[in-house]
Amino acid sequence: MVERPGIRRARRRLLAAGASIALAAGVAVATAATSRAASQAASQGPCDIYAAAGTPCVAAHSTTRALYGSYSGSLYQVRRSSDNSTLNIGVLSAGGYANAAAQDSFCAGTTCVITVIYDQSGRGNNLTQAPAGGAAGGPDNLAVATAAPTSLNGHEAYGVYVAAGTGYRNDHTSGIATGDNPEGEYAIFDGTHYNGGCCFDYGNAETSNTDTGAGHMEAIYFGNIKVWGYGTGAGPWIMADMENGLFSGQNAGYNANDPTVNHRYTTAIIKGESNHWSIRGGNAQSGGLSTFYSGARPNGYNPMHKEGAIILGIGGDNSKGSAGTFYEGVMTSGYPSDTTENSVQANIVAAGYGSGGSTGGGGLSPGSRISLRATTSCCTGDYLTHDATDTKVVISSITSSSSSTVKADGTWIVHAGLANSSCVSFESANDSGQYLRHYNFELYLNANDGSSQFAQDATFCPQAGHNGQGYSFQSVNYTTKYIRHYNYTAYIASDGGSNAWDSATSWSDDTSWLVASPWA
């Protein structure tokens, strides 16, 4: 790295001591949190509750925790790009939380994707990369393993971050409901990560990967598309994908009883039996469940013709324009009672999504306030900030002793990407309507003028950090370039090139950023 200009150099010397103290305090806090995060085995999981009620799980998927009190197997598998090796990620103890530290160690310095989400029910209904279908070619993309960090009662874990084009499937299942047989489904989603694409689903679908007609699916949908059905407000809504229709009630189109549900962690339920089905939902962090619909099937959907495949992140015909984040979900044999589901909801709340731990904050969820900290060894006390003297974006030291203005300059509000809602855009926390955007490959803070060009210049797609830490942010319209600090100024840069800021030296470090708690 090259020494910053004089004015920033002086500022750095004045704040160096404070930064060291703040960093030392942060390490101490993190160490204490880690020591408290001992493995805790659950006495029972959601699938134990379903089994006791006579509606056992026939598929149980989670990348965050065991869904049975006795489960001690693998939750999911990751593959790293450096050598294509794979690793199964299990639990810290029977019935416990994911061993995320094993993933962190295995994926350090490279990018990992989730290749398998294992079925904990023992039936082998694992989810793997979705193949092509009638609506879109394949195979689909795999989720970046570090793109959806979370925590459960202080334990680090990762969800499945579905960007458009990502999908998982199993067309050869065991025990999943077919025909008009009853079933229940629940899933935990990130209620702030969604779009209007078709279709972010989890549940029962066609075995042929094609649209075989009305009633051949029964899956949970989450998003704000309005083509087939919708509810009150702007969405997102929990709806049922029954093929050739997303239903928010008995009738196609608008149903007033299906509300917008956008809790950071959302419990979504769809269940169905002969000529009867229900939508239920709630906050996965607190409280109980509400029933948004319970009644007869839509016209043309009685009887049902379910085929028994399982999908995640896509529609039954491999429609893959959707976005969302999945943490856990199950499918049952039989129609669970509301009482049973209420007990499952209590178990979910007790799991403590988003409580404690370094990954459980707002993260990159739309609406979150964050700061972005550099990871290069020279600059670990520096944050991405807009310069007070002009519109340029730089990195600068921020500590607890910094002024309120400096802290606000280094704080950003996350939005769904202006040009691609599967990605992100960053609005200044103290300059409303001003966004981080690139112009001539340098980063500036500019007002959103509503143009397509601005939207593209202000949209960045998060990927696993190039140096194994945090995230790297890919420009949506220059896909070989990522947000980088160089000589303490921010650019979008490629790994080698004609511009000085494209230097290959420390590129991986300079393009990797930690999502930190907001300074303001």
Coordinates of C-alpha atoms in Angstrom, one line a residue:
M1 CA 0.0 0.0 0.0
V2 CA 1.0 3.6 -0.6
E3 CA 1.0 6.1 2.3
R4 CA -2.2 8.3 2.3
P5 CA -2.1 12.0 1.6
G6 CA -0.8 14.2 4.4
I7 CA -4.1 15.3 5.9
R8 CA -5.3 11.7 6.3
R9 CA -1.8 10.7 7.6
A10 CA -2.1 13.2 10.4
R11 CA -5.6 12.2 11.3
R12 CA -4.4 8.6 11.4
R13 CA -1.6 9.3 13.9
L14 CA -4.0 11.2 16.1
L15 CA -6.4 8.3 16.2
A16 CA -4.0 5.3 16.2
A17 CA -4.0 4.9 19.9
G18 CA -7.7 5.0 20.2
A19 CA -8.0 2.4 17.3
S20 CA -5.7 0.0 19.1
I21 CA -7.7 0.3 22.3
A22 CA -11.0 -0.3 20.4
L23 CA -9.6 -3.3 18.6
A24 CA -8.2 -4.8 21.8
A25 CA -11.6 -4.3 23.4
G26 CA -13.3 -5.9 20.5
V27 CA -11.0 -9.0 20.7
A28 CA -11.8 -9.3 24.4
V29 CA -15.5 -9.1 23.8
A30 CA -15.3 -11.7 20.9
T31 CA -13.2 -14.0 23.1
A32 CA -15.7 -13.8 25.9
A33 CA -18.6 -14.4 23.5
T34 CA -16.8 -17.5 22.1
S35 CA -16.2 -18.9 25.6
R36 CA -19.9 -18.6 26.4
A37 CA -20.9 -20.3 23.1
A38 CA -20.5 -23.8 24.3
S39 CA -22.5 -26.5 22.5
Q40 CA -26.0 -27.1 23.9
A41 CA -27.8 -30.2 22.9
A42 CA -31.6 -29.8 22.5
S43 CA -33.9 -32.2 24.4
Q44 CA -36.1 -32.2 21.3
G45 CA -36.4 -30.6 17.9
P46 CA -39.3 -29.7 15.7
C47 CA -39.3 -33.2 14.1
D48 CA -39.6 -34.8 17.6
I49 CA -42.7 -32.6 18.2
Y50 CA -44.2 -33.6 14.8
A51 CA -43.5 -37.3 15.4
A52 CA -45.1 -37.3 18.8
A53 CA -48.3 -35.8 17.2
G54 CA -48.5 -38.5 14.5
T55 CA -47.3 -36.3 11.7
P56 CA -43.6 -37.2 11.3
C57 CA -41.1 -35.4 9.3
V58 CA -40.3 -37.1 6.0
A59 CA -37.8 -34.4 5.0
A60 CA -35.8 -32.1 7.4
H61 CA -33.3 -29.6 6.1
S62 CA -31.3 -27.0 8.0
T63 CA -27.8 -25.5 7.7
T64 CA -28.1 -24.0 11.2
R65 CA -29.1 -26.7 13.6
A66 CA -30.3 -30.2 14.2
L67 CA -34.0 -30.7 13.9
Y68 CA -34.2 -33.8 16.1
G69 CA -32.9 -33.9 19.6
S70 CA -30.8 -36.9 18.9
Y71 CA -29.5 -35.9 15.5
S72 CA -25.7 -35.9 15.3
G73 CA -25.0 -36.2 11.5
S74 CA -24.1 -33.8 8.8
L75 CA -26.3 -30.7 8.1
Y76 CA -24.8 -29.7 4.8
Q77 CA -21.7 -30.0 2.5
V78 CA -19.5 -27.2 1.2
R79 CA -17.1 -27.2 -1.7
R80 CA -14.2 -24.8 -1.9
S81 CA -13.0 -23.3 -5.2
S82 CA -9.3 -23.5 -4.5
D83 CA -9.1 -27.3 -5.0
N84 CA -12.7 -28.5 -5.3
S85 CA -12.4 -30.4 -2.0
T86 CA -15.6 -30.9 0.0
L87 CA -16.4 -31.0 3.7
N88 CA -19.5 -32.1 5.5
I89 CA -20.6 -29.6 8.2
G90 CA -22.1 -31.3 11.2
V91 CA -23.4 -30.2 14.6
L92 CA -21.4 -29.3 17.7
S93 CA -23.2 -32.0 19.6
A94 CA -26.3 -34.2 19.2
G95 CA -29.4 -32.0 18.8
G96 CA -27.2 -28.9 18.7
Y97 CA -26.1 -26.1 16.4
A98 CA -24.0 -26.1 13.2
N99 CA -20.2 -26.4 13.5
A100 CA -19.7 -23.2 11.6
A101 CA -16.1 -22.9 12.8
A102 CA -15.3 -26.0 10.7
Q103 CA -16.6 -24.2 7.6
D104 CA -14.7 -21.0 8.5
S105 CA -11.5 -23.0 8.7
F106 CA -12.0 -25.0 5.6
C107 CA -13.1 -22.0 3.5
A108 CA -10.4 -19.6 4.7
G109 CA -8.7 -17.8 1.8
T110 CA -11.1 -19.1 -0.8
T111 CA -14.8 -19.3 -1.8
C112 CA -17.1 -22.1 -0.8
V113 CA -20.5 -23.1 -2.1
I114 CA -23.2 -25.3 -0.5
T115 CA -23.3 -28.5 -2.6
V116 CA -25.7 -30.7 -0.5
I117 CA -28.3 -29.9 2.2
Y118 CA -28.8 -33.2 4.0
D119 CA -32.1 -34.7 5.0
Q120 CA -32.1 -35.3 8.8
S121 CA -35.2 -37.6 8.6
G122 CA -33.2 -40.7 7.6
R123 CA -35.1 -41.0 4.3
G124 CA -32.3 -39.7 2.1
N125 CA -34.2 -36.7 0.8
N126 CA -31.1 -34.6 0.3
L127 CA -31.2 -31.4 -1.7
T128 CA -28.5 -30.9 -4.4
Q129 CA -27.9 -28.7 -7.4
A130 CA -31.1 -28.3 -9.4
P131 CA -31.0 -29.4 -13.1
A132 CA -32.5 -27.7 -16.1
G133 CA -36.3 -27.5 -16.3
G134 CA -39.1 -26.4 -18.6
A135 CA -38.7 -22.7 -17.7
A136 CA -34.9 -22.4 -17.6
G137 CA -31.7 -24.2 -18.4
G138 CA -29.4 -25.6 -15.8
P139 CA -27.7 -26.8 -13.7
D140 CA -28.6 -24.0 -11.4
N141 CA -26.1 -22.0 -9.4
L142 CA -25.1 -23.1 -5.9
A143 CA -25.3 -20.7 -2.9
V144 CA -22.2 -19.1 -1.6
A145 CA -21.7 -20.7 1.8
T146 CA -20.8 -17.5 3.7
A147 CA -23.4 -15.2 2.2
A148 CA -26.1 -15.5 4.9
P149 CA -24.3 -15.4 8.3
T150 CA -26.5 -15.7 11.4
S151 CA -26.4 -16.8 15.0
L152 CA -28.6 -19.0 17.2
N153 CA -28.2 -18.3 21.0
G154 CA -24.7 -17.0 20.4
H155 CA -23.6 -19.8 18.0
E156 CA -22.4 -18.8 14.6
A157 CA -24.2 -20.4 11.6
Y158 CA -24.9 -19.8 8.0
G159 CA -28.2 -19.9 6.0
V160 CA -28.7 -20.6 2.3
Y161 CA -28.5 -17.3 0.4
V162 CA -30.5 -17.7 -2.9
A163 CA -29.7 -15.1 -5.6
A164 CA -31.5 -15.3 -8.9
G165 CA -30.3 -18.4 -10.7
T166 CA -29.7 -20.4 -7.6
G167 CA -31.6 -23.6 -6.9
Y168 CA -31.7 -27.0 -5.2
R169 CA -33.8 -30.0 -5.9
N170 CA -34.5 -33.8 -5.4
D171 CA -36.7 -35.5 -7.9
H172 CA -36.3 -39.0 -6.4
T173 CA -37.6 -38.8 -2.9
S174 CA -39.0 -41.2 -0.3
G175 CA -42.1 -40.7 1.8
I176 CA -43.1 -37.2 0.4
A177 CA -46.8 -36.8 -0.2
T178 CA -48.2 -37.6 -3.7
G179 CA -51.6 -37.2 -5.2
D180 CA -54.2 -35.8 -2.7
N181 CA -52.4 -37.2 0.4
P182 CA -51.9 -34.8 3.3
E183 CA -48.7 -33.0 4.3
G184 CA -47.4 -30.1 6.2
E185 CA -44.4 -27.8 5.5
Y186 CA -42.7 -25.0 7.4
A187 CA -39.6 -22.9 6.6
I188 CA -37.6 -20.2 8.3
F189 CA -36.8 -17.4 5.8
D190 CA -35.1 -14.0 6.0
G191 CA -38.2 -11.8 5.8
T192 CA -36.1 -8.9 4.4
H193 CA -34.5 -10.8 1.5
Y194 CA -37.0 -11.3 -1.3
N195 CA -38.0 -10.1 -4.8
G196 CA -40.8 -10.3 -7.3
G197 CA -39.2 -13.1 -9.4
C198 CA -40.7 -16.5 -9.8
C199 CA -40.4 -18.4 -7.6
F200 CA -38.7 -18.6 -4.2
D201 CA -40.3 -21.9 -3.0
Y202 CA -39.6 -24.7 -0.6
G203 CA -41.7 -27.8 -0.8
N204 CA -43.5 -30.3 -3.0
A205 CA -43.0 -30.1 -6.8
E206 CA -43.0 -32.0 -10.1
T207 CA -40.5 -34.9 -10.6
S208 CA -40.1 -34.0 -14.3
N209 CA -38.9 -30.4 -13.7
T210 CA -41.7 -29.2 -16.0
D211 CA -45.1 -27.7 -15.5
T212 CA -47.5 -30.6 -15.5
G213 CA -50.6 -28.7 -14.6
A214 CA -52.7 -27.3 -11.8
G215 CA -52.4 -29.1 -8.4
H216 CA -49.1 -30.8 -9.2
M217 CA -47.2 -28.7 -6.6
E218 CA -47.7 -27.8 -2.9
A219 CA -44.9 -25.5 -1.8
I220 CA -44.3 -22.5 0.4
Y221 CA -43.7 -19.3 -1.6
F222 CA -42.2 -16.2 -0.2
G223 CA -41.9 -12.9 -2.1
N224 CA -43.9 -10.0 -3.5
I225 CA -44.8 -11.1 -7.0
K226 CA -48.4 -10.2 -7.9
V227 CA -48.9 -12.1 -11.2
W228 CA -51.1 -14.8 -9.7
G229 CA -52.0 -13.9 -6.1
Y230 CA -51.1 -11.4 -3.4
G231 CA -52.2 -10.0 -0.1
T232 CA -52.3 -6.7 1.7
G233 CA -49.5 -4.1 1.7
A234 CA -46.5 -4.2 -0.5
G235 CA -45.4 -7.7 0.4
P236 CA -43.7 -10.0 0.9
W237 CA -46.4 -12.5 1.4
I238 CA -46.5 -16.2 2.4
M239 CA -48.4 -18.0 -0.3
A240 CA -48.9 -21.5 -1.7
D241 CA -47.4 -22.5 -5.0
M242 CA -49.8 -25.1 -6.4
E243 CA -48.6 -24.8 -10.0
N244 CA -50.1 -22.4 -12.5
G245 CA -50.9 -20.2 -9.5
L246 CA -49.6 -18.7 -6.3
F247 CA -52.5 -18.5 -3.9
S248 CA -53.0 -16.2 -0.9
G249 CA -56.5 -17.6 -0.2
Q250 CA -59.2 -19.6 -2.0
N251 CA -59.4 -17.3 -4.9
A252 CA -56.8 -16.2 -7.4
G253 CA -55.6 -12.6 -7.1
Y254 CA -56.0 -10.4 -4.1
N255 CA -56.9 -11.8 -0.7
A256 CA -57.2 -9.3 2.1
N257 CA -56.5 -11.7 5.0
D258 CA -52.9 -12.5 3.8
P259 CA -50.8 -9.7 5.3
T260 CA -47.3 -8.5 4.4
V261 CA -44.9 -10.5 6.6
N262 CA -41.3 -9.2 6.8
H263 CA -39.9 -10.2 10.1
R264 CA -36.1 -10.5 10.0
Y265 CA -36.6 -14.2 10.7
T266 CA -40.0 -15.4 9.4
T267 CA -41.8 -18.6 10.1
A268 CA -43.8 -19.6 7.0
I269 CA -46.2 -22.6 6.9
I270 CA -48.3 -24.2 4.2
K271 CA -50.2 -27.4 4.8
G272 CA -52.8 -29.3 2.8
E273 CA -55.2 -32.2 2.9
S274 CA -58.2 -33.3 0.8
N275 CA -60.0 -30.1 -0.3
H276 CA -58.5 -28.1 2.6
W277 CA -55.3 -26.1 3.1
S278 CA -53.9 -23.4 5.3
I279 CA -51.4 -20.5 5.4
R280 CA -49.8 -19.7 8.7
G281 CA -46.9 -17.5 9.8
G282 CA -45.2 -15.6 12.5
N283 CA -42.0 -14.1 13.8
A284 CA -39.4 -16.8 14.3
Q285 CA -37.8 -14.7 17.1
S286 CA -40.8 -14.2 19.3
G287 CA -44.5 -14.8 19.7
G288 CA -46.9 -17.3 18.2
L289 CA -48.4 -18.1 14.8
S290 CA -51.3 -16.5 13.0
T291 CA -53.5 -18.2 10.5
F292 CA -54.0 -16.2 7.3
Y293 CA -56.1 -18.7 5.5
S294 CA -57.8 -22.0 6.3
G295 CA -60.4 -23.4 3.9
A296 CA -61.2 -25.1 0.6
R297 CA -58.9 -25.5 -2.3
P298 CA -59.1 -23.1 -5.3
N299 CA -61.2 -24.1 -8.2
G300 CA -59.4 -26.7 -10.3
Y301 CA -57.2 -27.8 -7.4
N302 CA -59.4 -30.5 -5.9
P303 CA -58.2 -33.2 -5.9
M304 CA -54.5 -32.4 -5.8
H305 CA -52.0 -34.3 -8.0
K306 CA -48.8 -33.8 -6.0
E307 CA -45.7 -35.5 -7.4
G308 CA -43.4 -35.6 -4.4
A309 CA -40.2 -33.9 -5.6
I310 CA -38.6 -31.3 -3.3
I311 CA -37.4 -27.8 -4.4
L312 CA -35.7 -24.9 -2.7
G313 CA -35.3 -21.4 -4.3
I314 CA -37.0 -22.2 -7.6
G315 CA -40.4 -23.1 -9.1
G316 CA -41.5 -26.5 -10.1
D317 CA -40.5 -26.0 -13.7
N318 CA -37.1 -24.5 -12.6
S319 CA -38.2 -20.9 -12.9
K320 CA -35.3 -19.3 -11.1
G321 CA -35.7 -15.5 -11.1
S322 CA -36.3 -15.4 -7.4
A323 CA -34.3 -14.3 -4.3
G324 CA -34.5 -15.3 -0.7
T325 CA -32.6 -16.8 2.3
F326 CA -33.5 -20.2 3.9
Y327 CA -32.4 -21.4 7.3
E328 CA -34.4 -24.5 8.0
G329 CA -37.5 -26.3 6.9
V330 CA -39.4 -29.6 7.1
M331 CA -42.0 -31.6 5.3
T332 CA -44.4 -34.0 7.1
S333 CA -46.5 -37.0 6.4
G334 CA -50.0 -36.1 7.4
Y335 CA -51.7 -32.8 8.1
P336 CA -50.3 -31.3 11.4
S337 CA -52.7 -29.7 13.8
D338 CA -52.4 -26.0 14.7
T339 CA -51.5 -27.1 18.3
T340 CA -48.6 -29.1 17.0
E341 CA -47.4 -26.2 14.9
N342 CA -47.7 -23.9 17.8
S343 CA -45.3 -26.1 19.8
V344 CA -42.9 -26.2 16.8
Q345 CA -43.0 -22.4 16.7
A346 CA -42.1 -22.3 20.4
N347 CA -39.1 -24.5 19.7
I348 CA -38.1 -22.2 16.8
V349 CA -38.2 -19.2 19.1
A350 CA -36.2 -21.0 21.7
A351 CA -33.5 -21.7 19.1
G352 CA -32.6 -18.0 19.4
Y353 CA -32.2 -16.9 15.8
G354 CA -30.3 -13.7 15.7
S355 CA -29.5 -13.6 19.4
G356 CA -25.8 -13.1 20.4
G357 CA -22.8 -13.9 18.4
S358 CA -20.8 -11.9 15.9
T359 CA -22.9 -12.9 12.8
G360 CA -26.4 -12.4 14.1
G361 CA -26.8 -8.6 13.5
G362 CA -28.4 -7.0 10.6
G363 CA -25.7 -8.2 8.2
L364 CA -26.6 -7.4 4.6
S365 CA -30.3 -7.6 5.0
P366 CA -32.1 -4.6 3.4
G367 CA -32.8 -2.0 6.0
S368 CA -29.8 -2.8 8.1
R369 CA -27.3 -0.1 9.2
I370 CA -23.7 -1.3 8.8
S371 CA -20.2 -0.2 8.6
L372 CA -17.6 -1.8 6.3
R373 CA -14.2 -2.5 7.8
A374 CA -11.1 -3.1 5.7
T375 CA -9.2 -6.4 6.3
T376 CA -5.8 -5.5 4.9
S377 CA -3.2 -5.7 7.7
C378 CA -2.3 -2.0 7.3
C379 CA -5.9 -0.8 7.7
T380 CA -7.9 -3.0 10.1
G381 CA -9.1 0.1 11.9
D382 CA -10.2 1.8 8.7
Y383 CA -13.8 1.9 7.4
L384 CA -15.3 2.7 4.1
T385 CA -16.5 6.3 4.4
H386 CA -17.5 9.3 2.3
D387 CA -15.0 12.2 2.5
A388 CA -16.3 15.2 4.3
T389 CA -14.6 17.7 1.9
D390 CA -15.9 16.3 -1.4
T391 CA -18.0 13.4 -2.8
K392 CA -15.2 10.9 -3.0
V393 CA -15.3 7.6 -1.0
V394 CA -12.2 6.6 1.0
I395 CA -11.2 4.5 3.9
S396 CA -10.5 6.3 7.2
S397 CA -9.9 5.4 10.8
I398 CA -13.0 5.5 13.0
T399 CA -12.9 4.9 16.8
S400 CA -15.2 5.5 19.7
S401 CA -13.5 8.9 20.1
S402 CA -14.4 10.0 16.6
S403 CA -16.9 12.8 16.1
S404 CA -20.5 12.0 15.5
T405 CA -20.1 13.3 11.9
V406 CA -17.2 11.0 11.2
K407 CA -19.1 8.0 12.6
A408 CA -22.1 8.8 10.4
D409 CA -19.9 9.2 7.4
G410 CA -18.8 5.6 7.9
T411 CA -22.3 4.2 8.3
W412 CA -24.4 2.8 5.5
I413 CA -28.0 1.7 5.1
V414 CA -28.3 -1.5 3.1
H415 CA -30.9 -1.7 0.3
A416 CA -31.9 -4.3 -2.2
G417 CA -29.8 -3.7 -5.2
L418 CA -31.2 -0.8 -7.3
A419 CA -30.4 -2.8 -10.5
N420 CA -30.7 -6.3 -9.1
S421 CA -32.6 -7.0 -6.0
S422 CA -30.6 -10.1 -5.3
C423 CA -27.6 -7.8 -4.7
V424 CA -27.2 -4.7 -2.6
S425 CA -26.9 -0.9 -2.7
F426 CA -25.5 1.3 0.0
E427 CA -27.2 4.6 1.1
S428 CA -25.3 7.1 3.3
A429 CA -26.7 7.1 6.8
N430 CA -26.3 10.9 7.1
D431 CA -27.0 12.0 3.5
S432 CA -30.4 10.7 2.7
G433 CA -30.8 9.7 -1.0
Q434 CA -27.1 9.6 -1.6
Y435 CA -25.7 6.3 -2.6
L436 CA -22.3 4.7 -3.1
R437 CA -21.7 4.4 -6.8
H438 CA -18.7 4.1 -9.2
Y439 CA -17.9 6.6 -11.9
N440 CA -14.8 6.1 -14.1
F441 CA -14.1 3.2 -11.7
E442 CA -13.7 5.5 -8.7
L443 CA -16.3 5.4 -5.9
Y444 CA -18.4 8.5 -5.0
L445 CA -21.4 9.5 -3.0
N446 CA -24.1 10.7 -5.4
A447 CA -27.8 11.3 -5.3
N448 CA -29.9 8.7 -7.0
D449 CA -31.2 10.3 -10.2
G450 CA -33.5 7.4 -11.0
S451 CA -31.6 6.4 -14.2
S452 CA -30.8 2.9 -15.2
Q453 CA -27.1 3.8 -15.4
F454 CA -27.1 5.1 -11.8
A455 CA -28.9 1.9 -10.6
Q456 CA -26.2 -0.3 -12.2
D457 CA -23.3 1.8 -10.9
A458 CA -24.7 1.7 -7.4
T459 CA -25.4 -2.1 -7.3
F460 CA -22.9 -4.6 -5.9
C461 CA -23.3 -8.4 -5.5
P462 CA -21.9 -9.8 -2.3
Q463 CA -19.6 -12.8 -2.5
A464 CA -17.4 -14.6 0.0
G465 CA -14.4 -12.4 0.8
H466 CA -11.5 -13.1 -1.5
N467 CA -9.1 -13.5 1.4
G468 CA -11.5 -15.6 3.4
Q469 CA -12.8 -12.8 5.5
G470 CA -16.2 -11.2 5.3
Y471 CA -17.4 -10.2 1.8
S472 CA -16.2 -9.0 -1.5
F473 CA -18.6 -6.8 -3.5
Q474 CA -18.8 -7.4 -7.2
S475 CA -19.9 -4.5 -9.5
V476 CA -23.1 -5.6 -11.2
N477 CA -22.1 -4.0 -14.5
Y478 CA -18.4 -4.7 -14.5
T479 CA -18.4 -8.2 -13.2
T480 CA -14.6 -8.6 -13.0
K481 CA -14.3 -5.6 -10.7
Y482 CA -14.9 -5.4 -7.0
I483 CA -15.0 -2.6 -4.4
R484 CA -11.3 -2.0 -3.4
H485 CA -9.3 0.5 -1.3
Y486 CA -6.1 1.6 -2.9
N487 CA -3.9 4.4 -1.5
Y488 CA -6.8 4.9 0.9
T489 CA -9.2 5.8 -1.9
A490 CA -12.1 3.5 -3.0
Y491 CA -12.4 2.1 -6.5
I492 CA -13.9 -0.9 -8.3
A493 CA -10.9 -2.9 -9.4
S494 CA -9.9 -6.1 -11.2
D495 CA -7.1 -8.4 -10.2
G496 CA -4.5 -7.0 -12.5
G497 CA -5.0 -4.4 -15.2
S498 CA -3.9 -1.2 -16.8
N499 CA -5.0 1.1 -13.9
A500 CA -2.9 1.6 -10.9
W501 CA -5.7 0.5 -8.6
D502 CA -5.9 -2.8 -10.5
S503 CA -2.6 -3.9 -9.0
A504 CA -2.5 -7.6 -8.1
T505 CA -0.5 -6.7 -4.9
S506 CA -2.8 -7.3 -1.9
W507 CA -5.8 -7.4 -4.2
S508 CA -7.6 -10.2 -2.2
D509 CA -7.1 -8.3 1.0
D510 CA -8.0 -4.9 -0.3
T511 CA -11.3 -6.3 -1.8
S512 CA -12.4 -8.1 1.3
W513 CA -14.6 -6.3 3.9
L514 CA -16.0 -7.2 7.3
V515 CA -19.6 -6.1 7.9
A516 CA -19.3 -4.4 11.3
S517 CA -21.8 -2.9 13.7
P518 CA -22.8 0.6 12.5
W519 CA -20.9 3.5 14.0
A520 CA -24.1 5.7 13.8

